[in-house]
Short mmCIF file of C-alpha atoms in Angstrom, two decimals:
data_model
loop_
_atom_site.label_atom_id
_atom_site.label_comp_id
_atom_site.label_asym_id
_atom_site.label_seq_id
_atom_site.Cartn_x
_atom_site.Cartn_y
_atom_site.Cartn_z
CA UNK A 1 -112.14 -12.82 -68.47
CA UNK A 2 -112.30 -13.61 -64.79
CA UNK A 3 -111.15 -17.10 -65.49
CA UNK A 4 -108.21 -15.71 -67.49
CA UNK A 5 -107.10 -13.46 -64.61
CA UNK A 6 -107.37 -16.26 -62.15
CA UNK A 7 -105.25 -18.49 -64.33
CA UNK A 8 -102.61 -15.78 -64.73
CA UNK A 9 -102.40 -15.21 -61.00
CA UNK A 10 -101.96 -18.85 -60.36
CA UNK A 11 -99.21 -19.07 -62.94
CA UNK A 12 -97.39 -16.11 -61.42
CA UNK A 13 -97.60 -17.62 -57.99
CA UNK A 14 -96.19 -20.88 -59.23
CA UNK A 15 -93.33 -19.02 -60.96
CA UNK A 16 -92.50 -17.03 -57.73
CA UNK A 17 -92.54 -20.14 -55.67
CA UNK A 18 -90.21 -21.87 -58.09
CA UNK A 19 -87.68 -18.93 -58.11
CA UNK A 20 -87.64 -17.97 -54.34
CA UNK A 21 -85.96 -21.18 -52.99
CA UNK A 22 -82.99 -20.70 -55.33
CA UNK A 23 -82.53 -17.12 -54.18
CA UNK A 24 -82.74 -18.10 -50.57
CA UNK A 25 -80.15 -20.81 -51.09
CA UNK A 26 -77.79 -18.38 -52.77
CA UNK A 27 -78.20 -15.90 -49.93
CA UNK A 28 -77.32 -18.59 -47.43
CA UNK A 29 -74.20 -19.49 -49.41
CA UNK A 30 -73.08 -15.86 -49.46
CA UNK A 31 -73.56 -15.51 -45.74
CA UNK A 32 -71.59 -18.71 -45.12
CA UNK A 33 -68.78 -17.49 -47.35
CA UNK A 34 -68.70 -14.15 -45.56
CA UNK A 35 -68.54 -15.96 -42.23
CA UNK A 36 -65.64 -18.08 -43.46
CA UNK A 37 -63.86 -14.97 -44.68
CA UNK A 38 -64.40 -13.28 -41.33
CA UNK A 39 -63.07 -16.35 -39.55
CA UNK A 40 -60.02 -16.41 -41.81
CA UNK A 41 -59.42 -12.73 -41.14
CA UNK A 42 -59.61 -13.37 -37.42
CA UNK A 43 -57.16 -16.25 -37.75
CA UNK A 44 -54.84 -14.10 -39.85
CA UNK A 45 -55.03 -11.36 -37.23
CA UNK A 46 -54.12 -13.85 -34.51
CA UNK A 47 -51.27 -15.21 -36.60
CA UNK A 48 -50.09 -11.68 -37.35
CA UNK A 49 -50.09 -10.83 -33.65
CA UNK A 50 -48.13 -14.00 -32.91
CA UNK A 51 -45.63 -13.20 -35.65
CA UNK A 52 -45.23 -9.64 -34.34
CA UNK A 53 -44.83 -10.92 -30.79
CA UNK A 54 -42.25 -13.50 -31.86
CA UNK A 55 -40.41 -10.89 -33.88
CA UNK A 56 -40.37 -8.53 -30.88
CA UNK A 57 -39.15 -11.34 -28.64
CA UNK A 58 -36.41 -12.10 -31.14
CA UNK A 59 -35.42 -8.44 -31.29
CA UNK A 60 -35.47 -8.16 -27.49
CA UNK A 61 -33.42 -11.33 -27.14
CA UNK A 62 -30.93 -10.04 -29.68
CA UNK A 63 -30.74 -6.68 -27.89
CA UNK A 64 -30.30 -8.39 -24.52
CA UNK A 65 -27.58 -10.59 -25.95
CA UNK A 66 -25.84 -7.55 -27.37
CA UNK A 67 -26.11 -5.81 -24.00
CA UNK A 68 -24.84 -8.91 -22.25
CA UNK A 69 -21.87 -9.03 -24.60
CA UNK A 70 -21.32 -5.30 -24.30
CA UNK A 71 -21.63 -5.15 -20.49
CA UNK A 72 -18.53 -7.23 -19.69
CA UNK A 73 -16.57 -5.17 -22.19
CA UNK A 74 -17.68 -2.03 -20.38
CA UNK A 75 -17.09 -3.34 -16.82
CA UNK A 76 -14.00 -5.36 -17.61
CA UNK A 77 -11.64 -2.38 -17.66
CA UNK A 78 -11.78 -0.35 -14.44
CA UNK A 79 -9.92 2.73 -13.28
CA UNK A 80 -9.68 3.83 -9.66
CA UNK A 81 -7.80 6.81 -8.27
CA UNK A 82 -5.58 6.19 -5.25
CA UNK A 83 -3.30 9.17 -5.59
CA UNK A 84 -2.60 7.84 -9.09
CA UNK A 85 -4.74 5.83 -11.52
CA UNK A 86 -5.03 2.11 -10.84
CA UNK A 87 -6.07 0.10 -13.89
CA UNK A 88 -7.64 -3.33 -13.43
CA UNK A 89 -9.90 -5.86 -15.11
CA UNK A 90 -12.00 -8.87 -14.16
CA UNK A 91 -9.28 -11.28 -15.28
CA UNK A 92 -7.03 -10.37 -12.36
CA UNK A 93 -4.67 -7.90 -14.04
CA UNK A 94 -3.95 -4.56 -12.39
CA UNK A 95 -1.37 -1.82 -12.86
CA UNK A 96 -0.68 1.28 -10.80
CA UNK A 97 2.14 3.81 -10.99
CA UNK A 98 3.49 4.83 -7.59
CA UNK A 99 5.93 7.38 -6.28
CA UNK A 100 6.85 9.95 -3.67
CA UNK A 101 8.82 13.17 -3.34
CA UNK A 102 10.11 14.18 0.11
CA UNK A 103 11.89 17.53 0.36
CA UNK A 104 13.78 18.28 3.60
CA UNK A 105 15.41 21.32 5.13
CA UNK A 106 17.12 21.44 8.51
CA UNK A 107 19.50 23.27 10.76
CA UNK A 108 21.89 21.64 13.25
CA UNK A 109 23.60 23.73 15.92
CA UNK A 110 27.39 23.66 16.14
CA UNK A 111 29.10 22.65 19.39
CA UNK A 112 31.92 24.94 20.44
CA UNK A 113 35.20 24.09 18.77
CA UNK A 114 33.75 21.91 16.00
CA UNK A 115 34.06 23.16 12.43
CA UNK A 116 32.13 21.28 9.76
CA UNK A 117 30.31 22.60 6.71
CA UNK A 118 27.61 19.98 7.29
CA UNK A 119 26.46 21.82 10.39
CA UNK A 120 24.10 24.78 10.25
CA UNK A 121 21.58 24.85 7.40
CA UNK A 122 21.22 21.94 4.98
CA UNK A 123 18.55 20.73 2.60
CA UNK A 124 17.96 17.89 0.18
CA UNK A 125 15.46 15.86 -1.77
CA UNK A 126 15.27 13.04 0.76
CA UNK A 127 13.42 10.66 -1.51
CA UNK A 128 12.28 10.87 -5.13
CA UNK A 129 10.82 7.50 -5.99
CA UNK A 130 8.96 6.27 -9.01
CA UNK A 131 7.73 2.77 -9.67
CA UNK A 132 4.86 0.46 -10.50
CA UNK A 133 2.88 -2.21 -8.73
CA UNK A 134 0.06 -4.54 -9.65
CA UNK A 135 -1.40 -8.02 -9.85
CA UNK A 136 -1.24 -10.87 -12.36
CA UNK A 137 -3.91 -13.57 -12.83
CA UNK A 138 -3.37 -16.59 -10.62
CA UNK A 139 -2.76 -14.71 -7.37
CA UNK A 140 0.57 -13.08 -8.30
CA UNK A 141 1.66 -9.57 -7.36
CA UNK A 142 4.62 -7.39 -8.31
CA UNK A 143 6.32 -4.20 -7.21
CA UNK A 144 9.22 -2.34 -8.79
CA UNK A 145 10.50 1.02 -7.60
CA UNK A 146 13.61 3.16 -7.89
CA UNK A 147 14.86 6.18 -5.95
CA UNK A 148 16.33 9.09 -7.94
CA UNK A 149 17.11 11.37 -4.98
CA UNK A 150 20.91 11.13 -5.05
CA UNK A 151 21.53 11.88 -8.70
CA UNK A 152 21.64 8.20 -9.62
CA UNK A 153 19.11 5.41 -9.39
CA UNK A 154 18.90 3.23 -6.30
CA UNK A 155 16.66 0.20 -6.57
CA UNK A 156 14.32 -0.09 -3.59
CA UNK A 157 11.60 -2.73 -3.95
CA UNK A 158 11.85 -5.18 -6.83
CA UNK A 159 9.98 -8.41 -6.20
CA UNK A 160 7.37 -10.88 -7.36
CA UNK A 161 4.92 -12.33 -4.85
CA UNK A 162 2.30 -15.03 -4.72
CA UNK A 163 -0.58 -14.16 -2.40
CA UNK A 164 -2.73 -17.07 -1.26
CA UNK A 165 -5.52 -17.03 1.29
CA UNK A 166 -3.23 -16.81 4.33
CA UNK A 167 0.25 -17.29 2.84
CA UNK A 168 2.36 -14.90 0.77
CA UNK A 169 5.64 -15.89 -0.93
CA UNK A 170 8.05 -13.08 -1.93
CA UNK A 171 11.01 -13.40 -4.30
CA UNK A 172 13.36 -10.51 -5.05
CA UNK A 173 14.54 -7.42 -3.18
CA UNK A 174 12.36 -6.53 -0.19
CA UNK A 175 12.59 -5.77 3.53
CA UNK A 176 13.84 -8.59 5.73
CA UNK A 177 11.39 -8.06 8.62
CA UNK A 178 13.59 -5.82 10.78
CA UNK A 179 10.87 -4.24 12.93
CA UNK A 180 7.67 -2.21 13.13
CA UNK A 181 8.99 1.23 12.23
CA UNK A 182 11.42 0.01 9.58
CA UNK A 183 8.67 -1.93 7.81
CA UNK A 184 6.22 0.99 7.99
CA UNK A 185 6.48 3.29 4.98
CA UNK A 186 8.57 6.45 5.28
CA UNK A 187 5.41 8.22 4.06
CA UNK A 188 3.72 7.39 7.36
CA UNK A 189 6.35 7.79 10.11
CA UNK A 190 5.81 10.19 13.03
CA UNK A 191 9.21 11.85 12.55
CA UNK A 192 11.42 12.74 9.61
CA UNK A 193 13.65 9.77 10.31
CA UNK A 194 13.04 6.45 11.99
CA UNK A 195 14.60 5.53 15.35
CA UNK A 196 18.38 5.94 15.34
CA UNK A 197 19.22 2.23 15.55
CA UNK A 198 17.51 1.46 12.22
CA UNK A 199 20.12 3.31 10.16
CA UNK A 200 22.99 2.71 12.57
CA UNK A 201 22.61 -1.07 12.28
CA UNK A 202 22.28 -0.94 8.50
CA UNK A 203 18.64 -1.92 8.04
CA UNK A 204 17.91 -2.02 4.31
CA UNK A 205 16.19 -4.13 1.69
CA UNK A 206 17.93 -7.28 0.52
CA UNK A 207 17.52 -9.87 -2.20
CA UNK A 208 15.94 -13.07 -0.96
CA UNK A 209 12.97 -15.37 -0.71
CA UNK A 210 10.52 -15.19 2.16
CA UNK A 211 7.16 -16.44 3.33
CA UNK A 212 4.46 -14.74 5.38
CA UNK A 213 1.55 -16.37 7.19
CA UNK A 214 -1.28 -14.07 8.25
CA UNK A 215 -4.34 -15.40 10.06
CA UNK A 216 -6.42 -13.06 12.18
CA UNK A 217 -4.21 -11.41 14.82
CA UNK A 218 -1.21 -13.68 14.08
CA UNK A 219 1.52 -12.78 11.58
CA UNK A 220 4.60 -14.95 10.94
CA UNK A 221 7.39 -13.81 8.59
CA UNK A 222 10.64 -15.57 7.72
CA UNK A 223 13.13 -15.57 4.89
CA UNK A 224 16.60 -16.26 3.56
CA UNK A 225 18.43 -13.22 2.16
CA UNK A 226 21.74 -12.33 0.54
CA UNK A 227 22.52 -8.60 0.31
CA UNK A 228 21.23 -5.35 -1.13
CA UNK A 229 21.17 -5.44 -4.92
CA UNK A 230 23.75 -2.62 -5.14
CA UNK A 231 26.17 -4.56 -2.94
CA UNK A 232 25.74 -7.66 -5.09
CA UNK A 233 27.53 -5.93 -7.96
CA UNK A 234 30.65 -7.54 -6.48
CA UNK A 235 30.37 -11.12 -7.74
CA UNK A 236 32.34 -12.42 -4.76
CA UNK A 237 29.72 -11.19 -2.30
CA UNK A 238 28.36 -14.31 -0.62
CA UNK A 239 26.76 -12.61 2.38
CA UNK A 240 23.62 -14.37 3.61
CA UNK A 241 21.17 -14.10 6.46
CA UNK A 242 18.22 -15.75 8.15
CA UNK A 243 15.52 -13.35 9.30
CA UNK A 244 12.22 -13.91 11.07
CA UNK A 245 9.48 -11.93 12.80
CA UNK A 246 6.35 -12.77 14.76
CA UNK A 247 3.50 -10.36 15.46
CA UNK A 248 0.37 -10.74 17.56
CA UNK A 249 -2.03 -7.87 16.89
CA UNK A 250 -5.42 -8.36 18.58
CA UNK A 251 -8.21 -5.82 18.70
CA UNK A 252 -9.65 -5.33 22.17
CA UNK A 253 -12.72 -3.15 22.17
CA UNK A 254 -11.88 -0.22 19.95
CA UNK A 255 -8.14 -0.52 20.60
CA UNK A 256 -5.55 -1.98 18.23
CA UNK A 257 -2.67 -3.72 20.03
CA UNK A 258 0.64 -4.84 18.54
CA UNK A 259 3.30 -7.09 20.06
CA UNK A 260 6.22 -8.26 17.97
CA UNK A 261 9.70 -9.75 18.01
CA UNK A 262 12.32 -10.36 15.33
CA UNK A 263 15.54 -12.37 15.07
CA UNK A 264 18.36 -11.90 12.55
CA UNK A 265 21.57 -13.84 11.89
CA UNK A 266 23.85 -12.65 9.10
CA UNK A 267 27.09 -14.19 7.88
CA UNK A 268 29.05 -11.37 6.27
CA UNK A 269 30.78 -13.67 3.78
CA UNK A 270 34.21 -13.62 2.23
CA UNK A 271 34.28 -10.09 0.79
CA UNK A 272 32.85 -8.23 3.81
CA UNK A 273 35.46 -8.35 6.57
CA UNK A 274 34.75 -5.07 8.37
CA UNK A 275 31.73 -3.07 9.49
CA UNK A 276 30.97 0.41 10.81
CA UNK A 277 28.02 1.65 12.87
CA UNK A 278 27.20 5.37 12.99
CA UNK A 279 24.29 7.81 12.93
CA UNK A 280 23.34 11.37 12.00
CA UNK A 281 21.68 13.83 14.44
CA UNK A 282 18.08 12.98 13.42
CA UNK A 283 18.11 14.69 10.01
CA UNK A 284 19.52 13.09 6.86
CA UNK A 285 20.48 16.30 5.05
CA UNK A 286 23.73 16.54 7.03
CA UNK A 287 26.54 14.00 6.74
CA UNK A 288 27.91 14.78 10.21
CA UNK A 289 27.86 11.82 12.61
CA UNK A 290 28.61 12.68 16.20
CA UNK A 291 28.57 8.98 17.11
CA UNK A 292 30.60 6.56 15.02
CA UNK A 293 32.38 3.30 15.83
CA UNK A 294 34.81 3.70 12.97
CA UNK A 295 35.90 0.61 11.07
CA UNK A 296 35.69 -2.63 13.06
CA UNK A 297 37.90 -5.29 11.48
CA UNK A 298 37.83 -9.10 11.44
CA UNK A 299 34.02 -9.10 11.42
CA UNK A 300 32.36 -12.41 10.55
CA UNK A 301 28.77 -12.55 11.82
CA UNK A 302 26.06 -10.17 13.02
CA UNK A 303 23.37 -11.49 15.36
CA UNK A 304 20.52 -9.31 16.54
CA UNK A 305 17.01 -9.35 17.89
CA UNK A 306 14.28 -6.77 18.25
CA UNK A 307 11.21 -6.23 20.39
CA UNK A 308 8.26 -4.03 19.49
CA UNK A 309 4.96 -2.96 21.06
CA UNK A 310 2.27 -0.49 20.06
CA UNK A 311 -1.28 0.56 20.80
CA UNK A 312 -3.76 2.69 18.88
CA UNK A 313 -6.73 3.97 20.85
CA UNK A 314 -8.82 6.50 18.98
CA UNK A 315 -6.73 9.60 18.32
CA UNK A 316 -3.91 8.37 20.59
CA UNK A 317 -1.05 6.01 19.76
CA UNK A 318 2.07 4.83 21.55
CA UNK A 319 5.02 2.77 20.29
CA UNK A 320 8.07 1.24 21.96
CA UNK A 321 10.80 -0.59 20.09
CA UNK A 322 14.33 -1.81 20.75
CA UNK A 323 17.11 -3.67 18.97
CA UNK A 324 20.20 -5.41 20.32
CA UNK A 325 23.12 -6.40 18.06
CA UNK A 326 26.23 -8.49 18.65
CA UNK A 327 29.17 -8.59 16.25
CA UNK A 328 31.35 -11.70 16.10
CA UNK A 329 34.99 -11.28 15.10
CA UNK A 330 37.86 -13.61 14.36
CA UNK A 331 40.59 -13.51 17.02
CA UNK A 332 39.12 -10.43 18.73
CA UNK A 333 36.46 -9.63 21.30
CA UNK A 334 32.82 -9.49 20.19
CA UNK A 335 31.24 -6.07 20.88
CA UNK A 336 27.52 -5.47 21.43
CA UNK A 337 25.43 -2.39 20.68
CA UNK A 338 21.81 -1.44 21.21
CA UNK A 339 19.15 1.17 20.59
CA UNK A 340 15.64 1.87 21.85
CA UNK A 341 12.88 4.36 21.22
CA UNK A 342 9.51 5.18 22.73
CA UNK A 343 6.99 7.58 21.25
CA UNK A 344 3.47 8.79 21.89
CA UNK A 345 1.23 10.87 19.70
CA UNK A 346 -2.25 12.31 19.47
CA UNK A 347 -4.33 13.77 16.67
CA UNK A 348 -5.69 17.22 17.42
CA UNK A 349 -8.37 16.61 14.79
CA UNK A 350 -10.90 13.81 14.45
CA UNK A 351 -8.41 11.38 12.92
CA UNK A 352 -6.39 8.35 13.96
CA UNK A 353 -3.29 6.41 13.01
CA UNK A 354 -4.01 3.51 10.68
CA UNK A 355 -2.65 -0.03 11.05
CA UNK A 356 -2.74 -3.10 8.82
CA UNK A 357 -0.67 -6.24 8.30
CA UNK A 358 1.80 -5.64 11.12
CA UNK A 359 2.74 -2.06 10.11
CA UNK A 360 1.47 1.49 10.42
CA UNK A 361 -0.41 2.99 7.47
CA UNK A 362 -1.11 6.55 6.39
CA UNK A 363 -3.88 8.57 7.98
CA UNK A 364 -7.21 8.72 6.14
CA UNK A 365 -8.08 12.37 6.56
CA UNK A 366 -11.63 12.69 7.86
CA UNK A 367 -12.11 16.34 6.91
CA UNK A 368 -9.71 17.17 4.06
CA UNK A 369 -8.81 20.54 2.61
CA UNK A 370 -10.81 21.18 -0.54
CA UNK A 371 -13.95 19.75 1.00
CA UNK A 372 -14.47 22.40 3.61
CA UNK A 373 -12.05 20.90 6.14
CA UNK A 374 -8.70 21.67 7.73
CA UNK A 375 -7.07 18.27 7.26
CA UNK A 376 -5.43 16.18 9.98
CA UNK A 377 -3.13 17.62 12.64
CA UNK A 378 -0.92 15.33 14.74
CA UNK A 379 1.47 16.02 17.63
CA UNK A 380 4.14 13.49 18.68
CA UNK A 381 6.87 13.10 21.30
CA UNK A 382 9.73 10.60 21.22
CA UNK A 383 12.70 9.56 23.29
CA UNK A 384 15.35 7.89 21.14
CA UNK A 385 18.50 6.26 22.47
CA UNK A 386 21.50 4.72 20.67
CA UNK A 387 24.55 3.16 22.31
CA UNK A 388 27.57 2.51 20.08
CA UNK A 389 30.07 2.07 22.92
CA UNK A 390 31.21 -1.26 24.32
CA UNK A 391 34.01 -0.37 26.69
CA UNK A 392 34.65 -3.98 27.59
CA UNK A 393 35.51 -4.70 23.99
CA UNK A 394 37.35 -1.41 23.46
CA UNK A 395 34.85 0.11 21.00
CA UNK A 396 33.97 3.72 21.77
CA UNK A 397 31.47 4.96 19.21
CA UNK A 398 29.53 7.16 21.63
CA UNK A 399 26.03 7.37 23.04
CA UNK A 400 23.14 9.47 21.82
CA UNK A 401 20.03 10.41 23.82
CA UNK A 402 17.50 12.35 21.79
CA UNK A 403 14.35 14.15 22.94
CA UNK A 404 12.13 14.91 19.99
CA UNK A 405 8.82 16.56 19.10
CA UNK A 406 6.96 16.70 15.80
CA UNK A 407 3.92 18.44 14.40
CA UNK A 408 2.39 16.97 11.24
CA UNK A 409 -0.27 18.55 9.06
CA UNK A 410 -1.90 16.28 6.50
CA UNK A 411 -4.27 18.44 4.41
CA UNK A 412 -5.30 15.52 2.18
CA UNK A 413 -4.45 11.82 2.15
CA UNK A 414 -1.42 12.13 -0.13
CA UNK A 415 0.24 15.35 1.09
CA UNK A 416 2.05 16.03 4.41
CA UNK A 417 3.97 18.87 6.00
CA UNK A 418 6.13 18.23 9.07
CA UNK A 419 8.23 20.17 11.54
CA UNK A 420 10.60 18.38 13.96
CA UNK A 421 12.64 19.57 16.90
CA UNK A 422 15.26 17.48 18.71
CA UNK A 423 17.65 18.04 21.57
CA UNK A 424 20.53 15.61 21.12
CA UNK A 425 22.67 14.76 24.16
CA UNK A 426 25.99 13.03 23.43
CA UNK A 427 28.44 11.25 25.68
CA UNK A 428 31.77 9.80 24.53
CA UNK A 429 31.06 11.36 21.12
CA UNK A 430 33.27 10.41 18.21
CA UNK A 431 33.89 14.09 17.41
CA UNK A 432 35.61 16.09 20.15
CA UNK A 433 34.50 19.65 20.89
CA UNK A 434 36.61 22.45 22.35
CA UNK A 435 39.10 21.29 24.94
CA UNK A 436 38.65 17.67 23.88
CA UNK A 437 35.14 17.61 25.35
CA UNK A 438 33.13 14.65 24.09
CA UNK A 439 30.01 15.22 26.19
CA UNK A 440 27.81 17.95 24.69
CA UNK A 441 24.40 18.70 23.17
CA UNK A 442 23.12 19.96 19.84
CA UNK A 443 19.74 21.32 18.77
CA UNK A 444 18.10 20.23 15.54
CA UNK A 445 15.19 21.80 13.69
CA UNK A 446 13.86 20.08 10.59
CA UNK A 447 11.12 20.63 8.01
CA UNK A 448 9.59 18.31 5.44
CA UNK A 449 7.06 18.59 2.63
CA UNK A 450 5.96 15.46 0.84
CA UNK A 451 3.61 14.07 -1.75
CA UNK A 452 3.05 10.37 -2.32
CA UNK A 453 0.83 8.32 -4.58
#
């Protein structure tokens, strides 16, 4: 029996030993397979992360590209407000409507013995302009404007320009460089009307081609002109002129200086054989002219030159300007006329007169109404002289000496209110007063309200 048990135990041990290696091998295989699976899972996780990252990068790139494409579209069209909307884009196009309305009222005293309905109270819409201006790709600019104040339409500026770095070429109707005050906008003058000689000598825009060179303090302007577009309706009008102006405008310390001179030679042509020089008593709302040469016949050529000087120092400014004209006639003597003005002004508020490109610009109100401020307040004085008499050549148009004061309130950049007073002294006046007296004085009081954009 003991032998039998011993034999059975030995057999069982042999059987266990024969089975256990196979089980151990299988267990090792399972563990290896599990390890491979785990490694594959890890690799798949890494690949998945890479795919997700690449997908996110692709989405971000696509979004950035869309933003990049969308951004120019958003920034390409721009709108700025400068009294009116100015539309522009990155290609160089721009468009801005422009205009002004100037309403005037005035009273002119009546010398004894003179009866004229134009004296006393008068009023008018002095200017009612509407136009457009802008730029065109390639450095081109344009301006087109009409004045509707007189019941019709009078073309003012109508030109195309090329603006290079220092040179500008103008073609069309524009000012022919007559002088500082004439070239400064009527929106920005110190008085209701410019110096008397500007209207008396017929300063106005003309059709022509001109060039301007501007480099630092130096400005050169010159052009060839025909006549105002309204006067060119007569197809026989072959009037032509050469006009030039030079300006030196350095800044010394905080002061802006201006020195200028202009020269003008005009051949009147075949259809213009007579001229007339005359002027109103400061205000335009009356048609009375106390000085007037009457018609001067056999006229052929006008030659004139002007001198101008100005300074802006903080709130203070001063300007002096003069113009001298000679008229050539066929078979008759050649009369000469002249006019000068000098003015000084000061802002009573913390403002100053602006200047750019050889002309005065509008005040930039430092403390405007609507933003807790009063606006800009300016006081000006001017002496204005015009001589339309040349006794040596038997032309007696009269002389005018005017002493003027103005007070200007500019509540915001685009609105102004103005009051003017003038004492006008006349000698050898074209209109005789009581007893044939031609030496007398008149008093003028004028008001203006204006908006410009």
